[in-house]
PDB file of N, CA and C in Angstrom:
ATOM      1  N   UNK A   1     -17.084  20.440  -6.230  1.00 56.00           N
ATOM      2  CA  UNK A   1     -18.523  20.274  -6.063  1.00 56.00           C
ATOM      3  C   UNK A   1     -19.167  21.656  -5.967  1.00 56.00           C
ATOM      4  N   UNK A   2     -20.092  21.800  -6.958  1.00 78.00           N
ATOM      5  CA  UNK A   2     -21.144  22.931  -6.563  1.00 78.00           C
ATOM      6  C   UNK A   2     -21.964  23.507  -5.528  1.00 78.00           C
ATOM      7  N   UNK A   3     -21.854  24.712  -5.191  1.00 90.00           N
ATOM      8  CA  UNK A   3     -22.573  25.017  -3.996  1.00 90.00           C
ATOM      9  C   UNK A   3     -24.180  24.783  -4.422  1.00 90.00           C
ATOM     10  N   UNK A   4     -25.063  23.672  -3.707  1.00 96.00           N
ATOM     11  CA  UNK A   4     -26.509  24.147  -4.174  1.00 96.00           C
ATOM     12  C   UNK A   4     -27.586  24.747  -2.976  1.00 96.00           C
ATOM     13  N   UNK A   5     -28.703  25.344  -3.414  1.00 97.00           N
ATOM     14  CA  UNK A   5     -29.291  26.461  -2.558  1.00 97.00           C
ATOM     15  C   UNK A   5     -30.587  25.760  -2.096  1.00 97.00           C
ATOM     16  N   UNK A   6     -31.032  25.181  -1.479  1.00 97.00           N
ATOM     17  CA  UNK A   6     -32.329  24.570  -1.367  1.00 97.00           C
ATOM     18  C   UNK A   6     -32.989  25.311  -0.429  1.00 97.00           C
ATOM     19  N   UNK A   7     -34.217  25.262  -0.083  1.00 97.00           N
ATOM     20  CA  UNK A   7     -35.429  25.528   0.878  1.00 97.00           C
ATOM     21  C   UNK A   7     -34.574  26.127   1.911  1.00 97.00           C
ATOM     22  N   UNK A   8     -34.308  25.250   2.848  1.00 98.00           N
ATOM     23  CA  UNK A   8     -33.155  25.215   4.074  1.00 98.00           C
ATOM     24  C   UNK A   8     -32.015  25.894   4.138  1.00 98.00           C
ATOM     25  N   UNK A   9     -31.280  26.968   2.850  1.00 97.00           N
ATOM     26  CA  UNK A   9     -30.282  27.022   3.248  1.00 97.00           C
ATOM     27  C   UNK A   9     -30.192  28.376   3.767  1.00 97.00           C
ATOM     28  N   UNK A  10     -29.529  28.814   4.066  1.00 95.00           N
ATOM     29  CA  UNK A  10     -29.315  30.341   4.798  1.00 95.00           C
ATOM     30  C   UNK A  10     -28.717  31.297   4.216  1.00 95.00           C
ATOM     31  N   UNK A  11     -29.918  32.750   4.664  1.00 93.00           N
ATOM     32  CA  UNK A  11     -29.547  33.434   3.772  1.00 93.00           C
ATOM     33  C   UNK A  11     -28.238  33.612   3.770  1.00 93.00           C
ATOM     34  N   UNK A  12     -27.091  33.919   4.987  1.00 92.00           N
ATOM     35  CA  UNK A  12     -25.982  33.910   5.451  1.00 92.00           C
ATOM     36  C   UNK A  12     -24.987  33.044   4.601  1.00 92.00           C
ATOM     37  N   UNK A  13     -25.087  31.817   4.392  1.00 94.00           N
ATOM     38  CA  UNK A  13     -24.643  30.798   3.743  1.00 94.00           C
ATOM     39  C   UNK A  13     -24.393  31.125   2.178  1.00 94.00           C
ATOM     40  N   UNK A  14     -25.135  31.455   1.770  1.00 94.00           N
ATOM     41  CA  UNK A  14     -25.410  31.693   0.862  1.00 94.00           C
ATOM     42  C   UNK A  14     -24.793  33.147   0.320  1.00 94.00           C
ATOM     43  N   UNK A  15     -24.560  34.112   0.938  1.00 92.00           N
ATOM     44  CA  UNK A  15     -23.707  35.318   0.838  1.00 92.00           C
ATOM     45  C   UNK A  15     -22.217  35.343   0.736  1.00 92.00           C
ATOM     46  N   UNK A  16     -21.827  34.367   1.937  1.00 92.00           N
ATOM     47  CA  UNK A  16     -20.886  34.025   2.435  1.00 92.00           C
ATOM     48  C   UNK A  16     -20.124  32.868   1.536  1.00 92.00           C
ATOM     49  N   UNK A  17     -20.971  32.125   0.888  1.00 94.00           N
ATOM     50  CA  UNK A  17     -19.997  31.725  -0.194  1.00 94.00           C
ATOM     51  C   UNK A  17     -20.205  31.959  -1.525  1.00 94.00           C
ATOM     52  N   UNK A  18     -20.773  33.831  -2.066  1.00 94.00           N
ATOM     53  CA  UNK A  18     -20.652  34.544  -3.166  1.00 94.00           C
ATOM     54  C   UNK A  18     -21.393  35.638  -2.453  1.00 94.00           C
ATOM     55  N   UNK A  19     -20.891  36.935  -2.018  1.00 92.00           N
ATOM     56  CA  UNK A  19     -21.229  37.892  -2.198  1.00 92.00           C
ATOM     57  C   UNK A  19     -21.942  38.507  -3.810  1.00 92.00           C
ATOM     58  N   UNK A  20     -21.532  37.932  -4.365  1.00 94.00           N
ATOM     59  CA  UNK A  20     -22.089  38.838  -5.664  1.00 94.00           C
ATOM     60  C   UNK A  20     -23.493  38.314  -5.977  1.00 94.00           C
ATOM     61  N   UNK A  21     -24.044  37.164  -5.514  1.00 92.00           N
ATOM     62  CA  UNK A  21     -25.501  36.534  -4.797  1.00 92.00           C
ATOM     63  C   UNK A  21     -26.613  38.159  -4.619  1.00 92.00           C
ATOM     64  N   UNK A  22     -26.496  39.210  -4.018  1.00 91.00           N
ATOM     65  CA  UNK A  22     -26.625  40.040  -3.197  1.00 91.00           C
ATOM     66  C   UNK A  22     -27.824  40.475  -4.492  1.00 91.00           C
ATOM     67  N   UNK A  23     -27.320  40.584  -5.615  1.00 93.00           N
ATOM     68  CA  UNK A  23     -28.649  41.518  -6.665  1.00 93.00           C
ATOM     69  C   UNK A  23     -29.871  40.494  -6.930  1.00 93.00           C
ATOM     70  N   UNK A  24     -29.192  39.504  -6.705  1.00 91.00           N
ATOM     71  CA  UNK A  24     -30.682  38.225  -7.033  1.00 91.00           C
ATOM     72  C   UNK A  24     -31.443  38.707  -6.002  1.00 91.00           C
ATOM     73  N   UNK A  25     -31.416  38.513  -4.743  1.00 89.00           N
ATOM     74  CA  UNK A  25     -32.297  38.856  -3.655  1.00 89.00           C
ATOM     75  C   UNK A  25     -32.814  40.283  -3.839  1.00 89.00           C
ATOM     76  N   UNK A  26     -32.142  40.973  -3.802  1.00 89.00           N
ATOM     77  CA  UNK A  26     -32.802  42.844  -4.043  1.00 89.00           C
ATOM     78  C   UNK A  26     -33.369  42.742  -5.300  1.00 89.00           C
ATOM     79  N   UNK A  27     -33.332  42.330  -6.121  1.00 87.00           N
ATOM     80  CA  UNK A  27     -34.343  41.844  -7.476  1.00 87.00           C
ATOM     81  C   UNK A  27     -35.791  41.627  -6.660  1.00 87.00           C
ATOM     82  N   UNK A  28     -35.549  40.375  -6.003  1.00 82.00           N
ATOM     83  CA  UNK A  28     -36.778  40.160  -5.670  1.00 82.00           C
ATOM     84  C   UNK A  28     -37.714  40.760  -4.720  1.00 82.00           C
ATOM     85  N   UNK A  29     -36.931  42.149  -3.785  1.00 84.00           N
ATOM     86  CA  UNK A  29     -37.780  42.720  -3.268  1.00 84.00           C
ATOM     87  C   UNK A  29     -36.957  42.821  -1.833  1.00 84.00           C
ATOM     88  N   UNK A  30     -35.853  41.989  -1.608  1.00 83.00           N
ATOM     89  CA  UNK A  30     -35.350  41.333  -0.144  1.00 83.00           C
ATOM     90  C   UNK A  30     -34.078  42.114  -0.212  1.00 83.00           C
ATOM     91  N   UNK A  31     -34.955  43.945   0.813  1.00 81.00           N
ATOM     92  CA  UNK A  31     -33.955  44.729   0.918  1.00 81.00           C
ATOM     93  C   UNK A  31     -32.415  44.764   2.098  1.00 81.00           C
ATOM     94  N   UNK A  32     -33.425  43.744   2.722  1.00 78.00           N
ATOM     95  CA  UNK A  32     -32.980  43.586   4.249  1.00 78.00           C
ATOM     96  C   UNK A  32     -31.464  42.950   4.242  1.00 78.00           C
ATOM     97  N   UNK A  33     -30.878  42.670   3.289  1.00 80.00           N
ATOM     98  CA  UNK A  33     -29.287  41.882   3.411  1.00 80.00           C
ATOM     99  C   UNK A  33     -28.710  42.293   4.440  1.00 80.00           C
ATOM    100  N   UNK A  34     -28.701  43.095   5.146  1.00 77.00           N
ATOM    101  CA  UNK A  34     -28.073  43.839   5.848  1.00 77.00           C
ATOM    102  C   UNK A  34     -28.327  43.819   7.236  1.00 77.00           C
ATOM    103  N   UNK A  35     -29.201  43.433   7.027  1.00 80.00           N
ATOM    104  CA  UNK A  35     -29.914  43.004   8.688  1.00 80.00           C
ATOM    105  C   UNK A  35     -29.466  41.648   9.041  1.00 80.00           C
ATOM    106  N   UNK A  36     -28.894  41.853  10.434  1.00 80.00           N
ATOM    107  CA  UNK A  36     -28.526  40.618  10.823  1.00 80.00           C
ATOM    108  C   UNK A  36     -29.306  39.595  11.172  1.00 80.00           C
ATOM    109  N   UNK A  37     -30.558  39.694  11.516  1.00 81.00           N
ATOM    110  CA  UNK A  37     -31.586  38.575  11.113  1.00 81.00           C
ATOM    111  C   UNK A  37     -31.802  37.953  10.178  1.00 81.00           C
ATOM    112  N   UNK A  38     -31.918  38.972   8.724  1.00 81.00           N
ATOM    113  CA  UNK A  38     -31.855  38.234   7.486  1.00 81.00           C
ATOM    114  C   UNK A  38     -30.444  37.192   7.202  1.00 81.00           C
ATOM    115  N   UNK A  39     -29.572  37.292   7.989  1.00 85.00           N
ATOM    116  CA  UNK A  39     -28.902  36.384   7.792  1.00 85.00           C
ATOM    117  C   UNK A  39     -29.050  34.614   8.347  1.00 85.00           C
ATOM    118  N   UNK A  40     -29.815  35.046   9.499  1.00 90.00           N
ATOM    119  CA  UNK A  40     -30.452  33.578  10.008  1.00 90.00           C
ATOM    120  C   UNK A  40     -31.543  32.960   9.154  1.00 90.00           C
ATOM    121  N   UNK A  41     -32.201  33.329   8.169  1.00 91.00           N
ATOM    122  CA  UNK A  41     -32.945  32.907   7.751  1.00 91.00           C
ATOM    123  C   UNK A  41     -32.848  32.039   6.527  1.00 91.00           C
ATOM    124  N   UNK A  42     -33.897  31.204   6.481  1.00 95.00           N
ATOM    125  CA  UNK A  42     -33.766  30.534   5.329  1.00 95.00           C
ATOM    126  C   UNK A  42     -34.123  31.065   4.409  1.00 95.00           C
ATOM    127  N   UNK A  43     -34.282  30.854   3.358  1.00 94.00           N
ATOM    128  CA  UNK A  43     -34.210  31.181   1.710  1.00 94.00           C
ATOM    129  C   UNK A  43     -35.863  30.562   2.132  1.00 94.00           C
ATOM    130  N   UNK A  44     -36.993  29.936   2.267  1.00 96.00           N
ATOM    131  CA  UNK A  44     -38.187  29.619   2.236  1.00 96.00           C
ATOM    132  C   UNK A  44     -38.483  30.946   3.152  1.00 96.00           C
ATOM    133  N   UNK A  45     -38.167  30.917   4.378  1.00 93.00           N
ATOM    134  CA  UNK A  45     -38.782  31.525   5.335  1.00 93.00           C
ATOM    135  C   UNK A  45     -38.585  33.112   4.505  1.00 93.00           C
ATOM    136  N   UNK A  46     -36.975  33.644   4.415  1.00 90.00           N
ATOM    137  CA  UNK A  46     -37.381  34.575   3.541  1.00 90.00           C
ATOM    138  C   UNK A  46     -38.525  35.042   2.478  1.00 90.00           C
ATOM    139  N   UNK A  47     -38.705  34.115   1.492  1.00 92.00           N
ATOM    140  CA  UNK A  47     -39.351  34.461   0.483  1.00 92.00           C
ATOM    141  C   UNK A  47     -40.813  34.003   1.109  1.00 92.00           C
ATOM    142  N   UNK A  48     -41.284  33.865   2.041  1.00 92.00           N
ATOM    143  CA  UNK A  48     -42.394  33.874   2.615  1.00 92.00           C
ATOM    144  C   UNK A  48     -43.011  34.934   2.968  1.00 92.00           C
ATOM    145  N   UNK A  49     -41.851  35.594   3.889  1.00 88.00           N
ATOM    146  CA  UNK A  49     -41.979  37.084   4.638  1.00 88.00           C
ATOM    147  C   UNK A  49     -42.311  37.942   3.298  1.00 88.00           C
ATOM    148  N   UNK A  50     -41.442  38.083   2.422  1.00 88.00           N
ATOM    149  CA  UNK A  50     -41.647  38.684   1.005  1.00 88.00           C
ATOM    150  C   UNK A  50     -42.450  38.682   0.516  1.00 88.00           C
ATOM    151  N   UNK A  51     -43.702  37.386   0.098  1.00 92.00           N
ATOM    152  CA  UNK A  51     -44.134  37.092  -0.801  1.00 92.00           C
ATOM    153  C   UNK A  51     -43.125  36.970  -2.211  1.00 92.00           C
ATOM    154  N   UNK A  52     -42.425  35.930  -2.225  1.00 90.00           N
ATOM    155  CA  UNK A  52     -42.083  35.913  -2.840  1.00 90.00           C
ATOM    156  C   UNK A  52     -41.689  34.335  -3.719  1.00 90.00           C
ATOM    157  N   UNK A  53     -41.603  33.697  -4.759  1.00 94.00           N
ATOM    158  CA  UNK A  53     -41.244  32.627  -4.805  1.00 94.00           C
ATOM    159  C   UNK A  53     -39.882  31.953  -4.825  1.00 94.00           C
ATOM    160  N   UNK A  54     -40.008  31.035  -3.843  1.00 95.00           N
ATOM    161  CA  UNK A  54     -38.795  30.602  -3.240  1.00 95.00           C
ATOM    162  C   UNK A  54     -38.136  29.373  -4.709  1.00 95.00           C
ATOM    163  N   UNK A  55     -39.061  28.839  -4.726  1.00 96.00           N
ATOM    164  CA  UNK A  55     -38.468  27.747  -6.275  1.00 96.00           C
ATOM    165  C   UNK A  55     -38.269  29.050  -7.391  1.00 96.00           C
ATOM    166  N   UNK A  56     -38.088  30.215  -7.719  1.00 94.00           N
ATOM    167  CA  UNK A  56     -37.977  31.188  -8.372  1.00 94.00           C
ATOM    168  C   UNK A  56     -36.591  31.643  -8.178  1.00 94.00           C
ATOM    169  N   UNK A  57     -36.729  32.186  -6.636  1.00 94.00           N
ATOM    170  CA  UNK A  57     -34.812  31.968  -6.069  1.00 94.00           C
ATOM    171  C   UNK A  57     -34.255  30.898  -6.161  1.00 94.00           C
ATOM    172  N   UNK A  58     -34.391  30.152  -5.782  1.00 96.00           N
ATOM    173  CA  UNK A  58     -33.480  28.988  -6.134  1.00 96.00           C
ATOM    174  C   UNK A  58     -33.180  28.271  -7.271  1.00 96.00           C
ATOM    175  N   UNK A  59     -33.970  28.511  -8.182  1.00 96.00           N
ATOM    176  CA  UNK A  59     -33.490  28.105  -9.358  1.00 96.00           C
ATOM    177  C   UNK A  59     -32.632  29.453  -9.863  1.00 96.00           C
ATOM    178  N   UNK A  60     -32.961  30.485  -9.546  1.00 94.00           N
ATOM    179  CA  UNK A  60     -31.605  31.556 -10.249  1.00 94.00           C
ATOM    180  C   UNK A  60     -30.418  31.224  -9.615  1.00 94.00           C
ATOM    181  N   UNK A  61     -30.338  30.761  -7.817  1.00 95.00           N
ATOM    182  CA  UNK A  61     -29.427  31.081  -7.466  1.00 95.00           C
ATOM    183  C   UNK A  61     -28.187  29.629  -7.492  1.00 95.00           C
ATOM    184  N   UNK A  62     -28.912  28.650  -8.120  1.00 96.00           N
ATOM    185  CA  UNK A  62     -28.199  27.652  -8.317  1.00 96.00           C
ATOM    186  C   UNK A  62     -27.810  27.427  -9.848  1.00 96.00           C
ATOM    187  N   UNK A  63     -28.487  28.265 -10.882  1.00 95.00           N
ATOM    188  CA  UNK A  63     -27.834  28.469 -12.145  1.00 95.00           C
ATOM    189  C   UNK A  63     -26.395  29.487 -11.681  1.00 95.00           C
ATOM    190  N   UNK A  64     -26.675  30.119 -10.937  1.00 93.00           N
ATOM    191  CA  UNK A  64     -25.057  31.201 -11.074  1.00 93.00           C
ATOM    192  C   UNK A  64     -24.065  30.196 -10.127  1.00 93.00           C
ATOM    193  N   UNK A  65     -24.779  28.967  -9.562  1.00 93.00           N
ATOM    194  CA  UNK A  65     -23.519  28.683  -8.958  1.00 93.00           C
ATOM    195  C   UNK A  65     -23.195  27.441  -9.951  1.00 93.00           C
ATOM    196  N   UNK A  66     -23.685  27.072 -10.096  1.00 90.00           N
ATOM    197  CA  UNK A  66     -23.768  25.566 -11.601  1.00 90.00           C
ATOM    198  C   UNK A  66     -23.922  24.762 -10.634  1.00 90.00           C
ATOM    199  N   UNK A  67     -24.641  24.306 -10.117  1.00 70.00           N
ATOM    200  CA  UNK A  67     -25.749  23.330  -9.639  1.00 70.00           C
ATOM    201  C   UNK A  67     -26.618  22.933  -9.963  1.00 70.00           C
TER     202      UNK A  67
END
């Protein structure tokens, strides 16, 4: 079964099952990987803080996982 990335999931989660995940986000502006807060966060709440679009991430980040 495919990993899929929705609204809710964490940035953490999401690292943690593909590090190589890591250039999609710094693409979009979300330098912070590294910060251990950014790991509590969701993928919405992120791309909020950003300005950024979250249905934009998630559709990249569920084509690289085949979801």
């Amino acid at each position: 079964m495919a990993f899929e990335v929705t609204r809710d999931t964490l940035i953490g989660d999401i690292l943690d099952q593909d590090p190589s995940c890591a250039p999609y986000f710094l693409q979009m502006g979300m330098h912070c990987l590294g910060c251990p807060a950014s790991r509590g966060e969701t993928v919405a709440e992120a791309c909020e803080v950003h300005g950024v679009d979250a249905d934009e991430l998630i559709d990249m980040l569920n084509s690289h996982f085949g979801a």
